[in-house]
Structures are given as structure tokens and as C-alpha cells.
Protein backbone atom coordinates (compact mmCIF):
# COMPACT_ATOMS: atom_id res chain seq x y z
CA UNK A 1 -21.25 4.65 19.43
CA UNK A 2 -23.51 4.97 22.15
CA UNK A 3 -26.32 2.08 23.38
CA UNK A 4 -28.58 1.68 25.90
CA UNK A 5 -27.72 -0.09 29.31
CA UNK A 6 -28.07 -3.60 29.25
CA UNK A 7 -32.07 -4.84 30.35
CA UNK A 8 -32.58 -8.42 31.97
CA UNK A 9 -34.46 -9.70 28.58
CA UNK A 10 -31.50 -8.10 26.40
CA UNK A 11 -28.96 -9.83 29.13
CA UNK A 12 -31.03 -13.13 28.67
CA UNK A 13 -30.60 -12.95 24.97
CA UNK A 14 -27.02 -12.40 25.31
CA UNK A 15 -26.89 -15.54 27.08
CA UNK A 16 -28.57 -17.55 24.67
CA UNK A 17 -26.94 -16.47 21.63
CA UNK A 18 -23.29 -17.06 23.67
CA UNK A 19 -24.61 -20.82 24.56
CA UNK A 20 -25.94 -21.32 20.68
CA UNK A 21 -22.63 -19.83 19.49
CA UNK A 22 -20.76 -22.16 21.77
CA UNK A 23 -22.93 -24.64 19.81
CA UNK A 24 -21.60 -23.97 16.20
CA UNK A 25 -17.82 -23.24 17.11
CA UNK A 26 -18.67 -19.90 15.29
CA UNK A 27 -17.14 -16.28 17.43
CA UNK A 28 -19.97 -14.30 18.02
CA UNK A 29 -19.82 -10.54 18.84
CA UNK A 30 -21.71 -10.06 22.45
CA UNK A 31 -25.32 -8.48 22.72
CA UNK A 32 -24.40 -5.81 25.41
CA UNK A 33 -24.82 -2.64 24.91
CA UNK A 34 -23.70 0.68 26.95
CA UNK A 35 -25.23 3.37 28.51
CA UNK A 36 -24.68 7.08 27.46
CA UNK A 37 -22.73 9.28 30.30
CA UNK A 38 -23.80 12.45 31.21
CA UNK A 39 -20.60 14.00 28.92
CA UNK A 40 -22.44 12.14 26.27
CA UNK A 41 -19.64 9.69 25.86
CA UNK A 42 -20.68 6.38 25.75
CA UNK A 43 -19.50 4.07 27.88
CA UNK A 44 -19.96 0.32 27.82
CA UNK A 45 -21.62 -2.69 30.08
CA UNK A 46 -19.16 -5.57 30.11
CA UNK A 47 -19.45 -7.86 27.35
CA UNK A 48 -20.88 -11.21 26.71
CA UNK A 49 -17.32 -12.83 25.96
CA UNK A 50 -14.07 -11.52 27.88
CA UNK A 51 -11.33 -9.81 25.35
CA UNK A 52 -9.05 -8.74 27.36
CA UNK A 53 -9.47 -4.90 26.51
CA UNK A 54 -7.12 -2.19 27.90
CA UNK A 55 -9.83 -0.62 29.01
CA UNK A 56 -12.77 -2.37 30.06
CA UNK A 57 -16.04 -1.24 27.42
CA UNK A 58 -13.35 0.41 25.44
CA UNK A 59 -11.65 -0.76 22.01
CA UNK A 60 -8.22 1.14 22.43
CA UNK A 61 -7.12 1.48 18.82
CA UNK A 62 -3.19 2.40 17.90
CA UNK A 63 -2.74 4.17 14.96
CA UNK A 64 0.07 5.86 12.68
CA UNK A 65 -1.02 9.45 12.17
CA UNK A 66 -1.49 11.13 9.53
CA UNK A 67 -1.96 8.12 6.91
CA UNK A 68 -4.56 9.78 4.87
CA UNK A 69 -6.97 8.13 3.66
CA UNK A 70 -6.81 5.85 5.96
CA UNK A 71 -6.21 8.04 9.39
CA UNK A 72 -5.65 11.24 9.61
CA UNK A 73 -7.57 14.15 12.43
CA UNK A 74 -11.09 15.16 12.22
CA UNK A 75 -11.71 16.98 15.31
CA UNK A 76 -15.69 16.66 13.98
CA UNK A 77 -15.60 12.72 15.30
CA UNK A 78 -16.33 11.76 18.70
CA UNK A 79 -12.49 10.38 18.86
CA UNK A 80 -10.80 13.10 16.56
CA UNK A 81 -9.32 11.19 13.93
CA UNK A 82 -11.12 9.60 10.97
CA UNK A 83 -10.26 7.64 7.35
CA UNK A 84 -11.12 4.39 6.13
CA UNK A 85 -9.62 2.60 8.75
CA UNK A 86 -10.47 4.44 11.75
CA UNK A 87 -14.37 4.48 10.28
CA UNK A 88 -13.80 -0.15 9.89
CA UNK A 89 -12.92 0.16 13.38
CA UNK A 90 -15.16 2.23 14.62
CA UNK A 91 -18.08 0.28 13.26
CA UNK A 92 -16.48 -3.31 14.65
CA UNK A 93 -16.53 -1.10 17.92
CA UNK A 94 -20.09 -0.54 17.34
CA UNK A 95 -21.08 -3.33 16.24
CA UNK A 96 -19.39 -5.20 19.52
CA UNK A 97 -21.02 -2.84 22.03
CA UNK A 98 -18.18 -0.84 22.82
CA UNK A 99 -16.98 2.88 22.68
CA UNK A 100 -13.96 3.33 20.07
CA UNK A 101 -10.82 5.19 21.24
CA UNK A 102 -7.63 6.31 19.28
CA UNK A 103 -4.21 6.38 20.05
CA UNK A 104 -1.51 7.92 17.68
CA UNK A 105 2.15 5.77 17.81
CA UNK A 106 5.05 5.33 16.04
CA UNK A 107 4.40 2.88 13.06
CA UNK A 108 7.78 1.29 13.84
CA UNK A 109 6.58 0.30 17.34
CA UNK A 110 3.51 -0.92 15.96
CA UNK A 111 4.52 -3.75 13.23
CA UNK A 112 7.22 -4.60 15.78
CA UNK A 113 4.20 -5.56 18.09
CA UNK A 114 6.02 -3.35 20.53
CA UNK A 115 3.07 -1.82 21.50
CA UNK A 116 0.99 -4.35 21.10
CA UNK A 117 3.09 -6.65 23.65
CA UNK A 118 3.04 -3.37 26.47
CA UNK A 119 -1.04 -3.60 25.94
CA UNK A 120 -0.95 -0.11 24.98
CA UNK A 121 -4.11 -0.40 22.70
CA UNK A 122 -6.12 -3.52 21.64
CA UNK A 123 -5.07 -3.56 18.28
CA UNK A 124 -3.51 -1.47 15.92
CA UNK A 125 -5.38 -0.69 12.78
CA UNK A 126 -2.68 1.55 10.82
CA UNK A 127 -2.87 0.56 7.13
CA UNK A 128 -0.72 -2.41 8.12
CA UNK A 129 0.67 -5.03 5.45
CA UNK A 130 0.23 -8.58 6.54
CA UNK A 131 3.47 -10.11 6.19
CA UNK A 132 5.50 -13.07 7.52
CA UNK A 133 8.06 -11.45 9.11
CA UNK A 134 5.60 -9.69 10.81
CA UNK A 135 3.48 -12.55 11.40
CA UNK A 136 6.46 -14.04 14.12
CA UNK A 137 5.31 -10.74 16.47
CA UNK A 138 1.84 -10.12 15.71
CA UNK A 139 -1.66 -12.47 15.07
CA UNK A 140 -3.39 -10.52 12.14
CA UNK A 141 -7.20 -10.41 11.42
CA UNK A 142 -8.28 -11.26 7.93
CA UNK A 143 -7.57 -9.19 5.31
CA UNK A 144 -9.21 -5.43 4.63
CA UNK A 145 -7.71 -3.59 1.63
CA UNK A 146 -5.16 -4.69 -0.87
CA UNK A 147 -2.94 -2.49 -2.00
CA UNK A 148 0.11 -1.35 -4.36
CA UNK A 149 3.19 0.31 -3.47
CA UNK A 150 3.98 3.41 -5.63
CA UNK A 151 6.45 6.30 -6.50
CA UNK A 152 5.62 9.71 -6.10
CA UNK A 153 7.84 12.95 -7.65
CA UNK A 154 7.17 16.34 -8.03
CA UNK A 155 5.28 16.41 -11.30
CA UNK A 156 8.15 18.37 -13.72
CA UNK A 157 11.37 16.37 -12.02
CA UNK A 158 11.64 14.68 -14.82
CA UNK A 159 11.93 10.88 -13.06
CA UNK A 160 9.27 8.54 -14.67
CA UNK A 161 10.31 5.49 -12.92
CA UNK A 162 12.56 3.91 -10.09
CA UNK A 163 15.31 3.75 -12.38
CA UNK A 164 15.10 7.46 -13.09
CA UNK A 165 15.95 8.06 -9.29
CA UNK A 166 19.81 6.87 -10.39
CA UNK A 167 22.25 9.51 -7.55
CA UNK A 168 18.54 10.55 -6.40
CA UNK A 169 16.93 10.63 -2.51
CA UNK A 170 14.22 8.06 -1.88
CA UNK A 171 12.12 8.82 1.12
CA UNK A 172 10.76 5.93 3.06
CA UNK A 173 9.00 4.92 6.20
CA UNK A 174 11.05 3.57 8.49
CA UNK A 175 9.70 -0.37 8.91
CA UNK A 176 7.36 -0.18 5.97
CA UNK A 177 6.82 -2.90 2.88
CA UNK A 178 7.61 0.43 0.77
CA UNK A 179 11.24 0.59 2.01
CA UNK A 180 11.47 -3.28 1.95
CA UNK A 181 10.64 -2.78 -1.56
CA UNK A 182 12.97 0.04 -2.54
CA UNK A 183 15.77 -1.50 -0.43
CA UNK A 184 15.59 -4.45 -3.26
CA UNK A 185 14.63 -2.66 -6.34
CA UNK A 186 16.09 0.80 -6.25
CA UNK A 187 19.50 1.92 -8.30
CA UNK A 188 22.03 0.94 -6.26
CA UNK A 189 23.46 4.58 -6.09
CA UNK A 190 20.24 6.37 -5.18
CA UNK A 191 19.69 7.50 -1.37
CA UNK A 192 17.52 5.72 1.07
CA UNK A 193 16.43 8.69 3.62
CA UNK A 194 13.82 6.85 6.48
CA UNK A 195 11.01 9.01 8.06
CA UNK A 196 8.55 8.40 11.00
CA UNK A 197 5.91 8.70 8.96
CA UNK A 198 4.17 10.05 6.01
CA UNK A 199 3.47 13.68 7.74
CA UNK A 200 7.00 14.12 7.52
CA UNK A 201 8.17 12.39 4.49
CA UNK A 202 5.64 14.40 2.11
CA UNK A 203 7.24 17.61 3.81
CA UNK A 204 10.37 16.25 3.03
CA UNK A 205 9.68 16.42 -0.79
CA UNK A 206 7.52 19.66 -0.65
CA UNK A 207 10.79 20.84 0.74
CA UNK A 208 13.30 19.22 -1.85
CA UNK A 209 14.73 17.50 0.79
CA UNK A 210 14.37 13.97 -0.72
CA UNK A 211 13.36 13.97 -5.08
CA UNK A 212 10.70 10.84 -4.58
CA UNK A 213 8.71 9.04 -1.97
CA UNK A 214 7.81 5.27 -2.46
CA UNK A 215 4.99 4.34 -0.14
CA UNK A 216 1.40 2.80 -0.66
CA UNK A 217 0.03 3.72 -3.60
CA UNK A 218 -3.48 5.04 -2.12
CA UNK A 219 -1.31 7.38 0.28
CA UNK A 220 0.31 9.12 -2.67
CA UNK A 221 -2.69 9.21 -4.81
CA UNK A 222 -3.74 10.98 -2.13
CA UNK A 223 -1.09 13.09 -2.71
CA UNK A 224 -2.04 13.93 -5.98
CA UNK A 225 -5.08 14.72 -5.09
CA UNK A 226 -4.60 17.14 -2.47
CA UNK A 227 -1.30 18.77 -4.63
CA UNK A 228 -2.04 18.42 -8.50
CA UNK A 229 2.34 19.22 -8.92
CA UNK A 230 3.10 16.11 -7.71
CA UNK A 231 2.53 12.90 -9.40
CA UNK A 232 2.60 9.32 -9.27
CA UNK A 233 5.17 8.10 -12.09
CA UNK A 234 5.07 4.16 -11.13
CA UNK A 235 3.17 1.49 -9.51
CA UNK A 236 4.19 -2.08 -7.94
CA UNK A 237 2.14 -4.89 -7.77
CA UNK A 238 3.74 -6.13 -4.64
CA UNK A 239 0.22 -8.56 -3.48
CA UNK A 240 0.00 -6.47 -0.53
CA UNK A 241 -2.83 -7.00 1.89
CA UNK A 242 -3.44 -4.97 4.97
CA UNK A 243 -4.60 -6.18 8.34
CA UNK A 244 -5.94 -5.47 11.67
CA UNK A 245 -3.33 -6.28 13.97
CA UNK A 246 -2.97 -8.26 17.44
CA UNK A 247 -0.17 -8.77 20.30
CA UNK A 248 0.62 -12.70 19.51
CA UNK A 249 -1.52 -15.01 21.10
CA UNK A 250 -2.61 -12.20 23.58
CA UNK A 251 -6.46 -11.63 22.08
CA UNK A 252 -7.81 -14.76 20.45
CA UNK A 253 -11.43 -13.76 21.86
CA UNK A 254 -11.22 -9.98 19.75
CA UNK A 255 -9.50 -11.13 17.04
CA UNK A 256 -12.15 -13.94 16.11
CA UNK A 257 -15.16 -11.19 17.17
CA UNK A 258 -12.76 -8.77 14.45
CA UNK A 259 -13.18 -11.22 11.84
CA UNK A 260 -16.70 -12.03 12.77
CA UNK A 261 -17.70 -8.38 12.27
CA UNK A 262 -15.66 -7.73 9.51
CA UNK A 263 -17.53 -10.33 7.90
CA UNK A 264 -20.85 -8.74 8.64
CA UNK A 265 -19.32 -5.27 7.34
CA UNK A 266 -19.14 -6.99 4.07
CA UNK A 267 -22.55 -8.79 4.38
CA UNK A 268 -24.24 -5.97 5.06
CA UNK A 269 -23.17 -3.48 2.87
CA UNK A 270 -21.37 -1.20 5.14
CA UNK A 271 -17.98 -2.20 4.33
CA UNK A 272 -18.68 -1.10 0.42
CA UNK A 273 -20.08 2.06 1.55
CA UNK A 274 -16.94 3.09 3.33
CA UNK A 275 -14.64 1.46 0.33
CA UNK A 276 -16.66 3.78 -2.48
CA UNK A 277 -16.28 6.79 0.24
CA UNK A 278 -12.33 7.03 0.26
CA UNK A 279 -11.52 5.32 -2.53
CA UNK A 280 -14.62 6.49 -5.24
């Protein structure tokens, strides 16, 4: 994530592609570039077309963590997390002359907008469902992944389905689609236990403290992956699509240069790449 300082010519070019973009109506992502420190960090000259960052040559990121696949620690990456989303991110970051930077928070406070609205981070990319109840606190970015929500058990529990979890204890993420979905659909006598996040809830059913976890469906396959003795038993086709999120009305500017790049992810190839990398 690191570029070379800005020249005159590469400043005039900026210029001229902001005044031609101006032209077509179309967001365009600036043609600054930043300088490497002496840490090796990379550090950015300001950019073509004000966002409003945090930090100024910094996309501040806020992120649930762990949510593997799609965030979890690598302390091999220059920001020491890593997983499909962090990797979309850090390539819009790239792409828009800036250096990428994680922060982990509290799911809860992020599809709230909470966070969003106290300008801890730019936006939060956390494997978040666009939804219209959400949609009152937060401006979303177009769509990235669509997903299924999903029930994982210990693999000889003997529950196949939701029904099967009749007097049984559901974990859930507190403020997730995955609760919203077992609050409507699960027995009526079975246990709704909340959990900050998936770190804990997956402990929870290691431990036997809860018989089932209903969450995304690539987080459990996951799962399944990692521990063959637990299984998924169901699947939902709930026409879940996950977003990049915004503090309302707060970032037009980065949410338009999001979508522009995100576009150019797909264009280019680089978006497939990542897809075939966590998801085969």
C-alpha cells in the first residue's frame, strides 16, 4: 500500500482527470499517491477529492473480529488482520492512494452506525447485511457478497434442522440478520442465548454451553472446515447481501469513490481472485 510522492506532471494529471470526471457526473478515485516513511509505512499525499477521512491519507476501517473468512488476525499483513473483506478494502485503499488501517469494534455498535456517527473509522466493512432497518442509520455501498444464513451443531447431536432445536440453546449475535431470523423461525420453546461475536459464540458450543449456532452460512462452513465434528445441518435462503457501510449522509465523496473501485475490482479481475481465494 505504499506509492510514490506526488510529482507536478502526476499532480497535473490528477487535475485533469478530476475536471473530465466533473465532466461525466461519474466519481472518480484521485491520482495521488503517497510516499513511503522511513518505518516503511506508507503514508499518503492528500487526495484529489476531499472524503472526509478520520485520518487524513488514511482509510480507517471498523471491523468485527474474528469473522473468519471474512476478518480475522494475520499478524503477517501490514495492518494485522486479513479475510475477504479486509483484502476488498485494502485494495479500494490502494487503489484510492491511501494507507489501509483496522480497527476491531463491537458489531452491535457498528450496524447501529454508532460508530460510524462518533467518526471512529471511515467505514465499517464487517460482513454487514444491507438491510432497511439498517438503512435509517447507515448509507451502504453497493453490494459485495451474498450470502445464506445457516445452522451449525456438533456433528452427532442428533438436530438436523431448526425444528430439531425444540427445549434446545440457539446462539446468536447480538444485532445480526441470523438472530432476526431465528427470533421468527425458531420453536417457540428453544433458547435464544446472544453473543458479541462469533469468537465467543463458537466457544460457546465447543463448550456445550449453547447445542446450535445460526449465523452466516460462510462463517460456519468455516466452521466445518477448521473442526470436521461440527456440521452444518440447514441452510436459509434469506436474499442476504452484504455491504460496505457509511455514517448517513456523512461520506458521499468515499462512498461513490467505494463503488467506483469496487466496480474496477470486478472489471479487472481482482475481485474474482479474492472470491475463488476464500471461498474456492
Amino acid at each position: 500500500m505504499l506509492f510514490k510522492k506526488t510529482s507536478t506532471i502526476a499532480a497535473s494529471v490528477a487535475a485533469l482527470a478530476l475536471a473530465l470526471t466533473g465532466c461525466t457526473g461519474t466519481p472518480a478515485a484521485p491520482a495521488t499517491s503517497a510516499a513511503p516513511s522511513p518505518s516503511g509505512a506508507a503514508s499518503s499525499s492528500a487526495p484529489a477529492v476531499d472524503y472526509k477521512l478520520v485520518t487524513p491519507g488514511t482509510l480507517t476501517v471498523c471491523s468485527d473480529i474474528p469473522y473468519k473468512p471474512f476478518e480475522f488476525e494475520d499478524a503477517s499483513t501490514d495492518t494485522g488482520y486479513t479475510g475477504f473483506d479486509v483484502e476488498i478494502v485494502g485494495a479500494i485503499a490502494k487503489k484510492l492512494g491511501l494507507t489501509l488501517k483496522v480497527i476491531k469494534a463491537d458489531f452491535d455498535a457498528l450496524q447501529s452506525g454508532t460508530a460510524l456517527v462518533a467518526n471512529q473509522c471511515d467505514l465499517a466493512a464487517s460482513a454487514m447485511t444491507i438491510t432497511d432497518e439498517r438503512k435509517k442509520n447507515l448509507d451502504f455501498a453497493d453490494a459485495y457478497y451474498d450470502s445464506l444464513q445457516s445452522l451449525l451443531v456438533k456433528a452427532d447431536s442428533g438436530i438436523t434442522n431448526l425444528a430439531g432445536t425444540s427445549g434446545k440453546r440457539i446462539g446468536l449475535q447480538k444485532g445480526s440478520t441470523g438472530k432476526s431470523y431465528a427470533t421468527k423461525n425458531a420453536p417457540k420453546d428453544a433458547s435464544l442465548i446472544d453473543f458479541p461475536d462469533d469468537g465467543k459464540m463458537f466457544v460457546a458450543l465447543k463448550a456445550g454451553q449453547v447445542d446450535a449456532i445460526l449465523q452466516d452460512q460462510p462463517v460456519n462452513h468455516q466452521h466445518e472446515v477448521d473442526d470436521p465434528t461440527y456440521k452444518i445441518v440447514e441452510t436459509y435462503n434469506t436474499n442476504e447481501q452484504y455491504g460496505f457501510a457509511f455514517a448517513k449522509d456523512k461520506k458521499p465523496e468515499l462512498l461513490a469513490a467505494v463503488n467506483e473501485q469496487l466496480k474496477a475490482l470486478r472489471a479487472d479481475g481482482s475481485y474474482g481472485t479474492l472470491y475463488k481465494k476464500y471461498f474456492g
